[in-house]
């Protein structure tokens, strides 16, 4: 899989792309991720990429010409081009799984008040939001999408098992976890986890997970598929 990210702030992604899982996935050739500085396609001596909106109003918009040139220079016939925006489709586990099966993603992160509508209509296949809050630009949302998608690529996570245990794979939140020491700050690890009785442990975990889901995310039960 290949992912190209077009942004005005490529430096925001440097550490994210080289560290931990994202770094390892690329070393293992499971994914190739490239960032592209939109400024490179900016106009004139000042490499301008934005302008005022017609009709007035606060803020600036990304101009269509530099953005379209940037997109056209990286996209291919098989690419899926995604614009990160608070008014996009809500991102979720299902979408991450579906996107992990694509061969090429082009991610466009907006800035200011957004991008010219004609770019959305002519170049963008999907518009995605990472949640109901507004960030200062779409670069972190692009990173969030990349992280969730890349960990779904077979071979990226050490143990494939970790994927099947994902909370949102089965719409149940995680159970409480403990490691050594057995006693910490006056709190003991629940006895059942020390018992070696795998059936009991499994049952305890399932009960705690369902309890937490009922308390925090009752909405998940209406879409529960297991
Ligand atoms: N850009 C700014 N806020 C965003 C959000 N919540 N999701 C996607 N892109 C964004």
PDB file of C-alpha atoms and ligand atoms in Angstrom:
ATOM      1  CA  UNK A   1       0.000   0.000   0.000  1.00  0.00           C
ATOM      2  CA  UNK A   2       1.081   3.563  -0.666  1.00  0.00           C
ATOM      3  CA  UNK A   3      -0.081   6.700   1.164  1.00  0.00           C
ATOM      4  CA  UNK A   4       0.688  10.260   0.059  1.00  0.00           C
ATOM      5  CA  UNK A   5      -0.141  13.140   2.370  1.00  0.00           C
ATOM      6  CA  UNK A   6      -0.453  16.699   1.052  1.00  0.00           C
ATOM      7  CA  UNK A   7      -0.081  19.289   3.813  1.00  0.00           C
ATOM      8  CA  UNK A   8       1.245  22.758   4.563  1.00  0.00           C
ATOM      9  CA  UNK A   9       2.911  21.304   7.674  1.00  0.00           C
ATOM     10  CA  UNK A  10       4.901  18.199   6.735  1.00  0.00           C
ATOM     11  CA  UNK A  11       7.188  18.644   9.766  1.00  0.00           C
ATOM     12  CA  UNK A  12       4.216  17.811  12.014  1.00  0.00           C
ATOM     13  CA  UNK A  13       4.367  14.273  10.622  1.00  0.00           C
ATOM     14  CA  UNK A  14       8.104  13.584  10.757  1.00  0.00           C
ATOM     15  CA  UNK A  15       8.264  11.916  14.160  1.00  0.00           C
ATOM     16  CA  UNK A  16       4.924  10.183  13.759  1.00  0.00           C
ATOM     17  CA  UNK A  17       5.953   8.512  10.515  1.00  0.00           C
ATOM     18  CA  UNK A  18       9.395   7.371  11.637  1.00  0.00           C
ATOM     19  CA  UNK A  19       8.631   6.130  15.172  1.00  0.00           C
ATOM     20  CA  UNK A  20       7.118   2.911  16.449  1.00  0.00           C
ATOM     21  CA  UNK A  21       4.601   0.988  14.304  1.00  0.00           C
ATOM     22  CA  UNK A  22       4.542   3.439  11.390  1.00  0.00           C
ATOM     23  CA  UNK A  23       8.346   3.327  11.155  1.00  0.00           C
ATOM     24  CA  UNK A  24       8.411  -0.459  11.386  1.00  0.00           C
ATOM     25  CA  UNK A  25       5.613  -0.945   8.837  1.00  0.00           C
ATOM     26  CA  UNK A  26       7.643   1.068   6.341  1.00  0.00           C
ATOM     27  CA  UNK A  27      10.900  -0.735   7.134  1.00  0.00           C
ATOM     28  CA  UNK A  28       9.086  -4.000   6.507  1.00  0.00           C
ATOM     29  CA  UNK A  29       7.848  -2.599   3.151  1.00  0.00           C
ATOM     30  CA  UNK A  30       4.228  -3.138   4.155  1.00  0.00           C
ATOM     31  CA  UNK A  31       3.425   0.486   3.371  1.00  0.00           C
ATOM     32  CA  UNK A  32       5.164   3.441   1.750  1.00  0.00           C
ATOM     33  CA  UNK A  33       4.189   6.824   3.184  1.00  0.00           C
ATOM     34  CA  UNK A  34       5.266  10.135   1.662  1.00  0.00           C
ATOM     35  CA  UNK A  35       4.513  13.694   2.688  1.00  0.00           C
ATOM     36  CA  UNK A  36       4.280  16.588   0.224  1.00  0.00           C
ATOM     37  CA  UNK A  37       4.634  20.224   1.213  1.00  0.00           C
ATOM     38  CA  UNK A  38       1.791  22.109  -0.503  1.00  0.00           C
ATOM     39  CA  UNK A  39       3.944  25.253  -0.416  1.00  0.00           C
ATOM     40  CA  UNK A  40       6.013  23.704  -3.229  1.00  0.00           C
ATOM     41  CA  UNK A  41       3.058  24.331  -5.587  1.00  0.00           C
ATOM     42  CA  UNK A  42       2.418  27.837  -4.152  1.00  0.00           C
ATOM     43  CA  UNK A  43       2.156  30.805  -6.506  1.00  0.00           C
ATOM     44  CA  UNK A  44       4.765  33.493  -7.156  1.00  0.00           C
ATOM     45  CA  UNK A  45       7.743  34.625  -5.159  1.00  0.00           C
ATOM     46  CA  UNK A  46       5.854  34.106  -1.867  1.00  0.00           C
ATOM     47  CA  UNK A  47       4.537  30.687  -2.865  1.00  0.00           C
ATOM     48  CA  UNK A  48       0.993  31.714  -1.999  1.00  0.00           C
ATOM     49  CA  UNK A  49      -1.451  28.865  -1.319  1.00  0.00           C
ATOM     50  CA  UNK A  50      -4.478  30.695   0.129  1.00  0.00           C
ATOM     51  CA  UNK A  51      -6.884  33.535  -0.635  1.00  0.00           C
ATOM     52  CA  UNK A  52     -10.002  35.305   0.743  1.00  0.00           C
ATOM     53  CA  UNK A  53     -13.411  33.693   0.223  1.00  0.00           C
ATOM     54  CA  UNK A  54     -15.812  35.207  -2.334  1.00  0.00           C
ATOM     55  CA  UNK A  55     -18.838  36.670  -0.537  1.00  0.00           C
ATOM     56  CA  UNK A  56     -16.734  37.734   2.428  1.00  0.00           C
ATOM     57  CA  UNK A  57     -16.388  36.217   5.850  1.00  0.00           C
ATOM     58  CA  UNK A  58     -13.584  35.400   8.207  1.00  0.00           C
ATOM     59  CA  UNK A  59     -10.556  33.318   7.362  1.00  0.00           C
ATOM     60  CA  UNK A  60      -8.769  32.196   4.267  1.00  0.00           C
ATOM     61  CA  UNK A  61      -9.284  29.313   1.853  1.00  0.00           C
ATOM     62  CA  UNK A  62      -6.734  27.148   0.126  1.00  0.00           C
ATOM     63  CA  UNK A  63      -6.615  28.225  -3.538  1.00  0.00           C
ATOM     64  CA  UNK A  64      -7.645  25.644  -6.124  1.00  0.00           C
ATOM     65  CA  UNK A  65      -4.638  25.822  -8.492  1.00  0.00           C
ATOM     66  CA  UNK A  66      -1.748  24.816  -6.144  1.00  0.00           C
ATOM     67  CA  UNK A  67      -3.880  22.167  -4.438  1.00  0.00           C
ATOM     68  CA  UNK A  68      -5.075  20.605  -7.711  1.00  0.00           C
ATOM     69  CA  UNK A  69      -1.542  20.579  -9.100  1.00  0.00           C
ATOM     70  CA  UNK A  70      -0.325  18.866  -5.950  1.00  0.00           C
ATOM     71  CA  UNK A  71      -3.094  16.256  -6.067  1.00  0.00           C
ATOM     72  CA  UNK A  72      -2.615  15.635  -9.812  1.00  0.00           C
ATOM     73  CA  UNK A  73       1.118  15.144  -9.353  1.00  0.00           C
ATOM     74  CA  UNK A  74       0.660  12.319  -6.823  1.00  0.00           C
ATOM     75  CA  UNK A  75      -2.611  10.610  -7.751  1.00  0.00           C
ATOM     76  CA  UNK A  76      -2.861   7.631 -10.102  1.00  0.00           C
ATOM     77  CA  UNK A  77      -5.779   5.865 -11.761  1.00  0.00           C
ATOM     78  CA  UNK A  78      -6.298   3.554  -8.794  1.00  0.00           C
ATOM     79  CA  UNK A  79      -5.897   6.221  -6.072  1.00  0.00           C
ATOM     80  CA  UNK A  80      -8.554   7.088  -3.530  1.00  0.00           C
ATOM     81  CA  UNK A  81      -8.310  10.781  -2.660  1.00  0.00           C
ATOM     82  CA  UNK A  82      -9.529  11.745   0.815  1.00  0.00           C
ATOM     83  CA  UNK A  83     -10.019  15.255   2.187  1.00  0.00           C
ATOM     84  CA  UNK A  84      -9.861  15.588   5.992  1.00  0.00           C
ATOM     85  CA  UNK A  85     -12.533  18.003   7.149  1.00  0.00           C
ATOM     86  CA  UNK A  86     -14.822  18.441  10.184  1.00  0.00           C
ATOM     87  CA  UNK A  87     -17.858  18.264   7.855  1.00  0.00           C
ATOM     88  CA  UNK A  88     -16.824  14.892   6.407  1.00  0.00           C
ATOM     89  CA  UNK A  89     -18.173  11.369   7.065  1.00  0.00           C
ATOM     90  CA  UNK A  90     -17.324  10.286  10.635  1.00  0.00           C
ATOM     91  CA  UNK A  91     -14.230   8.064  10.704  1.00  0.00           C
ATOM     92  CA  UNK A  92     -14.577   4.698  12.443  1.00  0.00           C
ATOM     93  CA  UNK A  93     -13.167   1.175  12.717  1.00  0.00           C
ATOM     94  CA  UNK A  94     -15.120  -0.112   9.734  1.00  0.00           C
ATOM     95  CA  UNK A  95     -13.785   2.654   7.507  1.00  0.00           C
ATOM     96  CA  UNK A  96     -10.215   1.987   8.699  1.00  0.00           C
ATOM     97  CA  UNK A  97     -10.566  -1.689   7.715  1.00  0.00           C
ATOM     98  CA  UNK A  98     -12.036  -0.810   4.302  1.00  0.00           C
ATOM     99  CA  UNK A  99      -9.335   1.787   3.569  1.00  0.00           C
ATOM    100  CA  UNK A 100      -6.563  -0.664   4.550  1.00  0.00           C
ATOM    101  CA  UNK A 101      -7.547  -2.716   1.478  1.00  0.00           C
ATOM    102  CA  UNK A 102      -6.925   0.166  -0.954  1.00  0.00           C
ATOM    103  CA  UNK A 103      -3.684   0.223  -2.952  1.00  0.00           C
ATOM    104  CA  UNK A 104      -3.129   4.005  -2.881  1.00  0.00           C
ATOM    105  CA  UNK A 105      -4.504   6.715  -0.605  1.00  0.00           C
ATOM    106  CA  UNK A 106      -3.937  10.418  -1.244  1.00  0.00           C
ATOM    107  CA  UNK A 107      -4.751  12.425   1.900  1.00  0.00           C
ATOM    108  CA  UNK A 108      -5.416  16.140   1.584  1.00  0.00           C
ATOM    109  CA  UNK A 109      -5.236  18.128   4.794  1.00  0.00           C
ATOM    110  CA  UNK A 110      -6.930  21.481   4.721  1.00  0.00           C
ATOM    111  CA  UNK A 111      -6.055  24.635   6.577  1.00  0.00           C
ATOM    112  CA  UNK A 112      -7.750  27.921   7.440  1.00  0.00           C
ATOM    113  CA  UNK A 113     -11.458  27.804   6.640  1.00  0.00           C
ATOM    114  CA  UNK A 114     -11.007  24.903   4.229  1.00  0.00           C
ATOM    115  CA  UNK A 115     -10.515  24.460   0.511  1.00  0.00           C
ATOM    116  CA  UNK A 116     -12.252  25.756  -2.613  1.00  0.00           C
ATOM    117  CA  UNK A 117     -15.478  23.809  -3.306  1.00  0.00           C
ATOM    118  CA  UNK A 118     -14.386  23.080  -6.882  1.00  0.00           C
ATOM    119  CA  UNK A 119     -11.427  21.046  -5.626  1.00  0.00           C
ATOM    120  CA  UNK A 120     -13.823  19.002  -3.498  1.00  0.00           C
ATOM    121  CA  UNK A 121     -16.035  18.363  -6.516  1.00  0.00           C
ATOM    122  CA  UNK A 122     -13.319  17.612  -9.068  1.00  0.00           C
ATOM    123  CA  UNK A 123     -10.546  15.837  -7.119  1.00  0.00           C
ATOM    124  CA  UNK A 124     -11.882  14.391  -3.863  1.00  0.00           C
ATOM    125  CA  UNK A 125     -13.413  10.894  -3.656  1.00  0.00           C
ATOM    126  CA  UNK A 126     -14.225  10.892   0.049  1.00  0.00           C
ATOM    127  CA  UNK A 127     -14.435  13.467   2.830  1.00  0.00           C
ATOM    128  CA  UNK A 128     -13.642  12.247   6.326  1.00  0.00           C
ATOM    129  CA  UNK A 129     -13.924  13.770   9.817  1.00  0.00           C
ATOM    130  CA  UNK A 130     -12.127  12.310  12.838  1.00  0.00           C
ATOM    131  CA  UNK A 131     -14.686  13.693  15.304  1.00  0.00           C
ATOM    132  CA  UNK A 132     -17.056  16.498  16.213  1.00  0.00           C
ATOM    133  CA  UNK A 133     -14.488  19.133  17.100  1.00  0.00           C
ATOM    134  CA  UNK A 134     -12.479  21.512  14.953  1.00  0.00           C
ATOM    135  CA  UNK A 135      -8.692  21.332  14.794  1.00  0.00           C
ATOM    136  CA  UNK A 136      -6.528  24.099  13.367  1.00  0.00           C
ATOM    137  CA  UNK A 137      -5.670  22.011  10.309  1.00  0.00           C
ATOM    138  CA  UNK A 138      -6.124  18.551   8.838  1.00  0.00           C
ATOM    139  CA  UNK A 139      -2.582  17.256   9.383  1.00  0.00           C
ATOM    140  CA  UNK A 140      -3.224  15.530  12.724  1.00  0.00           C
ATOM    141  CA  UNK A 141      -6.502  14.091  11.379  1.00  0.00           C
ATOM    142  CA  UNK A 142      -4.496  12.676   8.437  1.00  0.00           C
ATOM    143  CA  UNK A 143      -2.055  11.123  10.941  1.00  0.00           C
ATOM    144  CA  UNK A 144      -4.947   9.631  12.934  1.00  0.00           C
ATOM    145  CA  UNK A 145      -6.399   8.083   9.779  1.00  0.00           C
ATOM    146  CA  UNK A 146      -2.990   6.722   8.701  1.00  0.00           C
ATOM    147  CA  UNK A 147      -2.353   5.140  12.113  1.00  0.00           C
ATOM    148  CA  UNK A 148      -5.757   3.425  12.250  1.00  0.00           C
ATOM    149  CA  UNK A 149      -5.501   2.219   8.630  1.00  0.00           C
ATOM    150  CA  UNK A 150      -1.876   1.043   8.698  1.00  0.00           C
ATOM    151  CA  UNK A 151      -2.352  -1.105  11.818  1.00  0.00           C
ATOM    152  CA  UNK A 152      -5.034  -3.013   9.874  1.00  0.00           C
ATOM    153  CA  UNK A 153      -2.520  -4.077   7.193  1.00  0.00           C
ATOM    154  CA  UNK A 154      -1.628  -7.752   7.748  1.00  0.00           C
ATOM    155  CA  UNK A 155       1.843  -8.084   9.287  1.00  0.00           C
ATOM    156  CA  UNK A 156       2.022  -4.577  10.778  1.00  0.00           C
ATOM    157  CA  UNK A 157       1.096  -5.595  14.325  1.00  0.00           C
ATOM    158  CA  UNK A 158       3.364  -8.235  15.804  1.00  0.00           C
ATOM    159  CA  UNK A 159       0.565 -10.597  16.814  1.00  0.00           C
ATOM    160  CA  UNK A 160      -2.380 -10.711  14.397  1.00  0.00           C
ATOM    161  CA  UNK A 161      -4.417 -11.609  17.452  1.00  0.00           C
ATOM    162  CA  UNK A 162      -4.246  -8.033  18.699  1.00  0.00           C
ATOM    163  CA  UNK A 163      -6.450  -7.029  15.761  1.00  0.00           C
ATOM    164  CA  UNK A 164      -9.247  -9.480  16.553  1.00  0.00           C
ATOM    165  CA  UNK A 165      -9.237  -8.189  20.125  1.00  0.00           C
ATOM    166  CA  UNK A 166      -9.774  -4.593  18.994  1.00  0.00           C
ATOM    167  CA  UNK A 167     -12.665  -3.064  20.919  1.00  0.00           C
ATOM    168  CA  UNK A 168     -14.459  -1.837  17.848  1.00  0.00           C
ATOM    169  CA  UNK A 169     -14.022  -5.075  15.909  1.00  0.00           C
ATOM    170  CA  UNK A 170     -16.856  -6.425  18.088  1.00  0.00           C
ATOM    171  CA  UNK A 171     -18.220  -3.173  19.541  1.00  0.00           C
ATOM    172  CA  UNK A 172     -17.281  -3.995  23.139  1.00  0.00           C
ATOM    173  CA  UNK A 173     -14.841  -1.869  25.158  1.00  0.00           C
ATOM    174  CA  UNK A 174     -11.684  -3.337  26.698  1.00  0.00           C
ATOM    175  CA  UNK A 175     -11.499  -5.167  30.046  1.00  0.00           C
ATOM    176  CA  UNK A 176      -9.187  -3.990  32.899  1.00  0.00           C
ATOM    177  CA  UNK A 177      -5.573  -5.187  32.586  1.00  0.00           C
ATOM    178  CA  UNK A 178      -2.871  -5.661  35.228  1.00  0.00           C
ATOM    179  CA  UNK A 179       0.842  -6.440  35.219  1.00  0.00           C
ATOM    180  CA  UNK A 180       3.375  -6.987  38.030  1.00  0.00           C
ATOM    181  CA  UNK A 181       3.572  -6.298  40.943  1.00  0.00           C
ATOM    182  CA  UNK A 182       0.610  -8.212  42.376  1.00  0.00           C
ATOM    183  CA  UNK A 183       0.137  -5.441  44.936  1.00  0.00           C
ATOM    184  CA  UNK A 184       0.623  -1.747  44.149  1.00  0.00           C
ATOM    185  CA  UNK A 185      -0.364   1.279  46.256  1.00  0.00           C
ATOM    186  CA  UNK A 186      -2.471  -0.999  48.439  1.00  0.00           C
ATOM    187  CA  UNK A 187      -4.419  -2.391  45.451  1.00  0.00           C
ATOM    188  CA  UNK A 188      -4.282  -6.081  44.572  1.00  0.00           C
ATOM    189  CA  UNK A 189      -4.654  -7.697  41.184  1.00  0.00           C
ATOM    190  CA  UNK A 190      -8.064  -9.493  41.105  1.00  0.00           C
ATOM    191  CA  UNK A 191      -7.534 -13.077  42.357  1.00  0.00           C
ATOM    192  CA  UNK A 192      -9.140 -14.669  39.313  1.00  0.00           C
ATOM    193  CA  UNK A 193      -6.310 -13.361  37.096  1.00  0.00           C
ATOM    194  CA  UNK A 194      -3.761 -15.174  39.294  1.00  0.00           C
ATOM    195  CA  UNK A 195      -5.774 -18.411  39.379  1.00  0.00           C
ATOM    196  CA  UNK A 196      -4.549 -19.914  36.136  1.00  0.00           C
ATOM    197  CA  UNK A 197      -8.156 -20.908  35.365  1.00  0.00           C
ATOM    198  CA  UNK A 198      -8.449 -19.731  31.775  1.00  0.00           C
ATOM    199  CA  UNK A 199     -12.169 -20.295  31.503  1.00  0.00           C
ATOM    200  CA  UNK A 200     -12.823 -18.229  34.637  1.00  0.00           C
ATOM    201  CA  UNK A 201     -10.425 -15.524  33.460  1.00  0.00           C
ATOM    202  CA  UNK A 202     -12.192 -15.355  30.100  1.00  0.00           C
ATOM    203  CA  UNK A 203     -15.577 -15.081  31.813  1.00  0.00           C
ATOM    204  CA  UNK A 204     -14.359 -12.363  34.215  1.00  0.00           C
ATOM    205  CA  UNK A 205     -12.921 -10.342  31.344  1.00  0.00           C
ATOM    206  CA  UNK A 206     -16.079 -10.603  29.266  1.00  0.00           C
ATOM    207  CA  UNK A 207     -18.222  -9.511  32.222  1.00  0.00           C
ATOM    208  CA  UNK A 208     -16.020  -6.509  32.988  1.00  0.00           C
ATOM    209  CA  UNK A 209     -15.915  -5.528  29.292  1.00  0.00           C
ATOM    210  CA  UNK A 210     -19.709  -5.682  28.956  1.00  0.00           C
ATOM    211  CA  UNK A 211     -20.140  -3.776  32.222  1.00  0.00           C
ATOM    212  CA  UNK A 212     -17.855  -0.978  31.010  1.00  0.00           C
ATOM    213  CA  UNK A 213     -19.564  -0.840  27.617  1.00  0.00           C
ATOM    214  CA  UNK A 214     -23.000  -0.641  29.255  1.00  0.00           C
ATOM    215  CA  UNK A 215     -21.822   2.256  31.442  1.00  0.00           C
ATOM    216  CA  UNK A 216     -19.820   4.253  28.937  1.00  0.00           C
ATOM    217  CA  UNK A 217     -21.078   3.367  25.491  1.00  0.00           C
ATOM    218  CA  UNK A 218     -24.569   1.852  25.583  1.00  0.00           C
ATOM    219  CA  UNK A 219     -24.928   3.024  21.981  1.00  0.00           C
ATOM    220  CA  UNK A 220     -22.465   0.304  20.917  1.00  0.00           C
ATOM    221  CA  UNK A 221     -24.899  -2.463  21.859  1.00  0.00           C
ATOM    222  CA  UNK A 222     -27.349  -1.434  19.170  1.00  0.00           C
ATOM    223  CA  UNK A 223     -24.692  -2.199  16.507  1.00  0.00           C
ATOM    224  CA  UNK A 224     -23.091  -5.169  18.295  1.00  0.00           C
ATOM    225  CA  UNK A 225     -22.538  -8.008  15.837  1.00  0.00           C
ATOM    226  CA  UNK A 226     -21.220 -10.787  18.070  1.00  0.00           C
TER     227      UNK A 226
HETATM  228  N1  LIG B   1      -9.725  19.442  10.175  1.00  0.00           N
HETATM  229  C1  LIG B   1     -10.014  20.204  11.253  1.00  0.00           C
HETATM  230  N2  LIG B   1     -10.757  19.529  12.143  1.00  0.00           N
HETATM  231  C2  LIG B   1     -10.957  18.282  11.604  1.00  0.00           C
HETATM  232  C3  LIG B   1     -11.657  17.121  12.044  1.00  0.00           C
HETATM  233  N3  LIG B   1     -12.323  17.083  13.195  1.00  0.00           N
HETATM  234  N4  LIG B   1     -11.631  16.032  11.246  1.00  0.00           N
HETATM  235  C4  LIG B   1     -10.984  16.065  10.066  1.00  0.00           C
HETATM  236  N5  LIG B   1     -10.312  17.130   9.599  1.00  0.00           N
HETATM  237  C5  LIG B   1     -10.305  18.239  10.357  1.00  0.00           C
END
